[in-house]
Coordinates of C-alpha atoms in Angstrom, one line a residue:
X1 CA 20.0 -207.2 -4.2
X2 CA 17.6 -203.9 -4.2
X3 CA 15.8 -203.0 -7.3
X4 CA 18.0 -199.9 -7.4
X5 CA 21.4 -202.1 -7.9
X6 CA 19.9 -204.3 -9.6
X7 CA 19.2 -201.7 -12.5
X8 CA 22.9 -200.3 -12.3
X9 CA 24.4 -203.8 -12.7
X10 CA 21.9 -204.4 -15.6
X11 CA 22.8 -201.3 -17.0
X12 CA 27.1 -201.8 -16.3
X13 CA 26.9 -205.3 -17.8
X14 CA 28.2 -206.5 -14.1
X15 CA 26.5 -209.2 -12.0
X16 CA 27.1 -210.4 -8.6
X17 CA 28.4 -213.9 -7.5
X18 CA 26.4 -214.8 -4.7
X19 CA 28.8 -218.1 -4.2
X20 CA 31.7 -215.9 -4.3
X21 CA 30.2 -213.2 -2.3
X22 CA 29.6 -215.9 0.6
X23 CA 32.4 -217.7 -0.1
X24 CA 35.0 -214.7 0.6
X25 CA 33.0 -214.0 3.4
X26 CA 33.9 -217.2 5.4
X27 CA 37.2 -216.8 4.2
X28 CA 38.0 -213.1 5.5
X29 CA 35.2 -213.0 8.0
X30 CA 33.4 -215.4 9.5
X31 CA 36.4 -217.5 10.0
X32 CA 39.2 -214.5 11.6
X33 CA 36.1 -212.6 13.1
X34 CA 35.9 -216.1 15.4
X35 CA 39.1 -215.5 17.0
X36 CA 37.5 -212.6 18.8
X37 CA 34.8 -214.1 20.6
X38 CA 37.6 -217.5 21.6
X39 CA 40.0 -214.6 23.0
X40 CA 37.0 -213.1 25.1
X41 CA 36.4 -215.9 26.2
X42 CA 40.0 -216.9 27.5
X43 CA 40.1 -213.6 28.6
X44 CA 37.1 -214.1 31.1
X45 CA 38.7 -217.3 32.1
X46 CA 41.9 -215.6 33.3
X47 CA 39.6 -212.9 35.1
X48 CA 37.5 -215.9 37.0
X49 CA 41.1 -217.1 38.2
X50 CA 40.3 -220.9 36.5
X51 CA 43.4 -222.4 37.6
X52 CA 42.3 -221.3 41.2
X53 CA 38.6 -223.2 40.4
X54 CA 37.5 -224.9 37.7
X55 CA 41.3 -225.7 37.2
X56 CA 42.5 -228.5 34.4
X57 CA 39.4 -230.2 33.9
X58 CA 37.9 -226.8 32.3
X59 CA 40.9 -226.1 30.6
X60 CA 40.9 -229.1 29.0
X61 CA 38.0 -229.5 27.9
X62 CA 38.7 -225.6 26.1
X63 CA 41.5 -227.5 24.5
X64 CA 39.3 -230.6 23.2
X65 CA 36.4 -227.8 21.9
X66 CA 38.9 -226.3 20.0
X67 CA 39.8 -229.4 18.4
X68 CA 36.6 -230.4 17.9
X69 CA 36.1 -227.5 15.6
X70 CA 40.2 -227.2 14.6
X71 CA 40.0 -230.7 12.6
X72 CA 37.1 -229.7 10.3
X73 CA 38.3 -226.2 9.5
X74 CA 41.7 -227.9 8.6
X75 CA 40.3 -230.0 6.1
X76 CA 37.9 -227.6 4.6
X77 CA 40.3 -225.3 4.1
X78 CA 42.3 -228.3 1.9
X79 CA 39.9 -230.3 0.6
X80 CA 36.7 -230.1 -1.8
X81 CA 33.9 -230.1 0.2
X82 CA 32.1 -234.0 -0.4
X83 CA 29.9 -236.2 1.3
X84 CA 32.7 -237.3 3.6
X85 CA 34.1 -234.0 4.8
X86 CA 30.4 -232.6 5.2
X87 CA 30.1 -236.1 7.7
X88 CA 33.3 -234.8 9.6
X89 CA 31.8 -231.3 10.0
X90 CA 28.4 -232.3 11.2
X91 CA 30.2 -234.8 13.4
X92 CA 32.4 -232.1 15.1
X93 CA 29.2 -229.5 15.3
X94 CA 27.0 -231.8 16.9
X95 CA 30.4 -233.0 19.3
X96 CA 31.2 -229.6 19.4
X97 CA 28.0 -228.7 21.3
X98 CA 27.6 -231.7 23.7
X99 CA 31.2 -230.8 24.7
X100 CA 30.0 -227.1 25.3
X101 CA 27.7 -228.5 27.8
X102 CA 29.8 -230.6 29.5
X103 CA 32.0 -227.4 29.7
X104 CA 29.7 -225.0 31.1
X105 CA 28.4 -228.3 33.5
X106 CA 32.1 -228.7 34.7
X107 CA 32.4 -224.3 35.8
X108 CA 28.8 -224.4 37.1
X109 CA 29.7 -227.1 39.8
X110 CA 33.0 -225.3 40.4
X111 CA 34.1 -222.3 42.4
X112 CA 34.3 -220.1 39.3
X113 CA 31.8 -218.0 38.5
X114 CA 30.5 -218.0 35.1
X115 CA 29.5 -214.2 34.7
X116 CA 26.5 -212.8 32.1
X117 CA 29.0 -211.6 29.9
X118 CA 31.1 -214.7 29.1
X119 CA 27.8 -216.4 28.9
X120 CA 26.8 -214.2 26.0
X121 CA 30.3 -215.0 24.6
X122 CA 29.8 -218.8 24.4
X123 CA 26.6 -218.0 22.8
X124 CA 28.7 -216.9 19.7
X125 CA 31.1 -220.1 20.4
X126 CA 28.3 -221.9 20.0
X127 CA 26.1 -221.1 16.7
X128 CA 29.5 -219.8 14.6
X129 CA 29.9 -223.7 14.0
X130 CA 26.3 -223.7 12.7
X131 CA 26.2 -220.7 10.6
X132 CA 29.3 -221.5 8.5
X133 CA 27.9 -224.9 8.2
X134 CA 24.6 -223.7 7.3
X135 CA 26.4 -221.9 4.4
X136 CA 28.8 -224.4 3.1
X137 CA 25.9 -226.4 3.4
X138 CA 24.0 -223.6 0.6
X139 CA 27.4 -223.3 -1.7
X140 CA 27.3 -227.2 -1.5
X141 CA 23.8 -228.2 -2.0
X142 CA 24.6 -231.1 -4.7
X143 CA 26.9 -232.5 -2.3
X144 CA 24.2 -232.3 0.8
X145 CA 22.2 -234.3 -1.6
X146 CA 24.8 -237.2 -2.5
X147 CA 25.0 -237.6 1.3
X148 CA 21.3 -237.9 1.6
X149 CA 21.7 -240.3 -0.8
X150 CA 24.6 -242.3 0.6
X151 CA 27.5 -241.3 -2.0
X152 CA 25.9 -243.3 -4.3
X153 CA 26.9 -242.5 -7.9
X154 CA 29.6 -240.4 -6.8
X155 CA 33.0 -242.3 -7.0
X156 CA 34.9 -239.5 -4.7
X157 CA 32.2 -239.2 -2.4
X158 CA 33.8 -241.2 0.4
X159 CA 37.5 -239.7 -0.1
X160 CA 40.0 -236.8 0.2
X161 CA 39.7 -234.9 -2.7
X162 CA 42.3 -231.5 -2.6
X163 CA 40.8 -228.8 -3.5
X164 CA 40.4 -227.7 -7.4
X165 CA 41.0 -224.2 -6.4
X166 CA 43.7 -224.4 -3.4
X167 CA 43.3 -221.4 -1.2
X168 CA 46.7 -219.3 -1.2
X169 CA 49.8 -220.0 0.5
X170 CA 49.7 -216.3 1.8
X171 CA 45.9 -216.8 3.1
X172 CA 46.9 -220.4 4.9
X173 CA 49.8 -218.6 6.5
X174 CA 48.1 -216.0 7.5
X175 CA 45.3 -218.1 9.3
X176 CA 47.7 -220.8 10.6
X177 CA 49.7 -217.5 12.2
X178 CA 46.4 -216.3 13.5
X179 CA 45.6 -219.3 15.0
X180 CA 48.8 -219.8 16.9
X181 CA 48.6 -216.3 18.3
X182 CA 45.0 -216.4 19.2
X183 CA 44.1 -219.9 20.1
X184 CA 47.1 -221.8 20.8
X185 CA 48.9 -219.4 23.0
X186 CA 46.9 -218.1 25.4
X187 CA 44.9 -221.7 26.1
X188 CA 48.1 -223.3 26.0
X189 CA 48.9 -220.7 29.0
X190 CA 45.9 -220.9 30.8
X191 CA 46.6 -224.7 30.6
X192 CA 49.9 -224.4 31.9
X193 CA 48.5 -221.8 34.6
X194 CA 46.3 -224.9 35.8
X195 CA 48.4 -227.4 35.8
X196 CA 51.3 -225.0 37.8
X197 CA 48.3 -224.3 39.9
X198 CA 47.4 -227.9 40.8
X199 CA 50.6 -228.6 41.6
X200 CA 51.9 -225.8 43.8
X201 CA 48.4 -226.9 45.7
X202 CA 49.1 -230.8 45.7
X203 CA 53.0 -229.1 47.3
X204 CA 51.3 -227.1 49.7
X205 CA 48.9 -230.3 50.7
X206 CA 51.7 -232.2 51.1
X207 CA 53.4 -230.0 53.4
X208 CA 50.7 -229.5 55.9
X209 CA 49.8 -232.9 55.8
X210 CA 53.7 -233.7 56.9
X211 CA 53.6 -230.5 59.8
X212 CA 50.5 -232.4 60.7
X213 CA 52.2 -235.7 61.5
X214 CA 55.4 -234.3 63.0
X215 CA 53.3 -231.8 65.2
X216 CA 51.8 -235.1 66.6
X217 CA 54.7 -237.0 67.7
X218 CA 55.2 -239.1 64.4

């Protein structure tokens, strides 16, 4: 906060929440804002023709990314954040990344041609995990410390606990709508583009290959 501010809030009797402050901003930015960068990215998938290339391998391992990350949002977004849920979202970071490598590994070795730009894009993929953990990490520094620690002392360490303060029907809603329109359906259609792909090529094999044999006498 500049000195400036500082002095009007001292002088208006108001303060500001830093825990809030970064909480709302993982709820209504960092968290919708990484929609865009996941629909770039499909987008340069569809312009690289994947099902023509990389083909159902790439797409899913997209799928298995997704996820990697989906299942930890899920529960933070439900449960207090402990010992046991900060475990499941280190886990699905560090899982996360390997499986980015793997990804970029599999459309390297491919025909598909992973341009500048959509490597920029994975770039943001790639450290959004990080930064929000980072800061649930700050908001939840007692609880980074019981983990250090084991648990110990701390009887709901190792459990489910729903959150004290459940996030909004309206906001859950509105997130699980989000996801479905820009995660779920355009990988589920560049899924389904791969796998029609793969198999109007495995029909077209299997036509040659039975022009071949009549063509010589079988």
């Amino acid at each position: 906060m500049g000195q400036d501010r500082a002095t009007r809030a001292a002088a208006t009797g108001t303060s500001v929440d830093v825990g809030e402050a970064t909480t709302r901003y993982l709820l209504y930015g960092l968290l919708p804002g990484w929609f865009v960068p996941g629909i770039a990215d499909w987008a340069m998938h569809r312009r690289t023709r994947i099902e023509d290339t990389a083909g159902t391998k790439e797409s899913l391992i997209h799928s298995l990314m997704m996820a990697e990350v989906g299942l930890p949002i899920a529960l933070t977004l439900r449960y207090e954040v402990n010992p046991l849920l900060l475990s499941v979202q280190l886990a699905g970071a560090a899982v996360h990344e390997a499986t980015a490598l793997w990804d970029v590994r599999t459309a390297v070795r491919s025909e598909r041609e992973v341009k500048p730009v959509e490597q920029h894009i994975h770039s943001f993929l790639e450290s959004l995990p990080f930064g929000a953990l980072a800061l649930l990490m700050c908001l939840h520094a007692d609880q980074v410390k019981s983990l250090v620690k084991g648990g110990r002392g701390a009887p709901d360490a190792w459990r489910l606990v729903p959150r004290r303060r459940p996030l909004s029907r309206a906001y859950l809603a509105g997130i699980a709508a989000a996801i479905g329109t820009c995660v779920l359906l355009p990988y589920g259609e560049e899924l389904l583009r791969c796998r029609r792909a793969a198999k109007a090529r495995k029909k077209e094999r299997a036509g040659g290959d039975a022009a071949h044999w009549r063509a010589n006498g079988h």
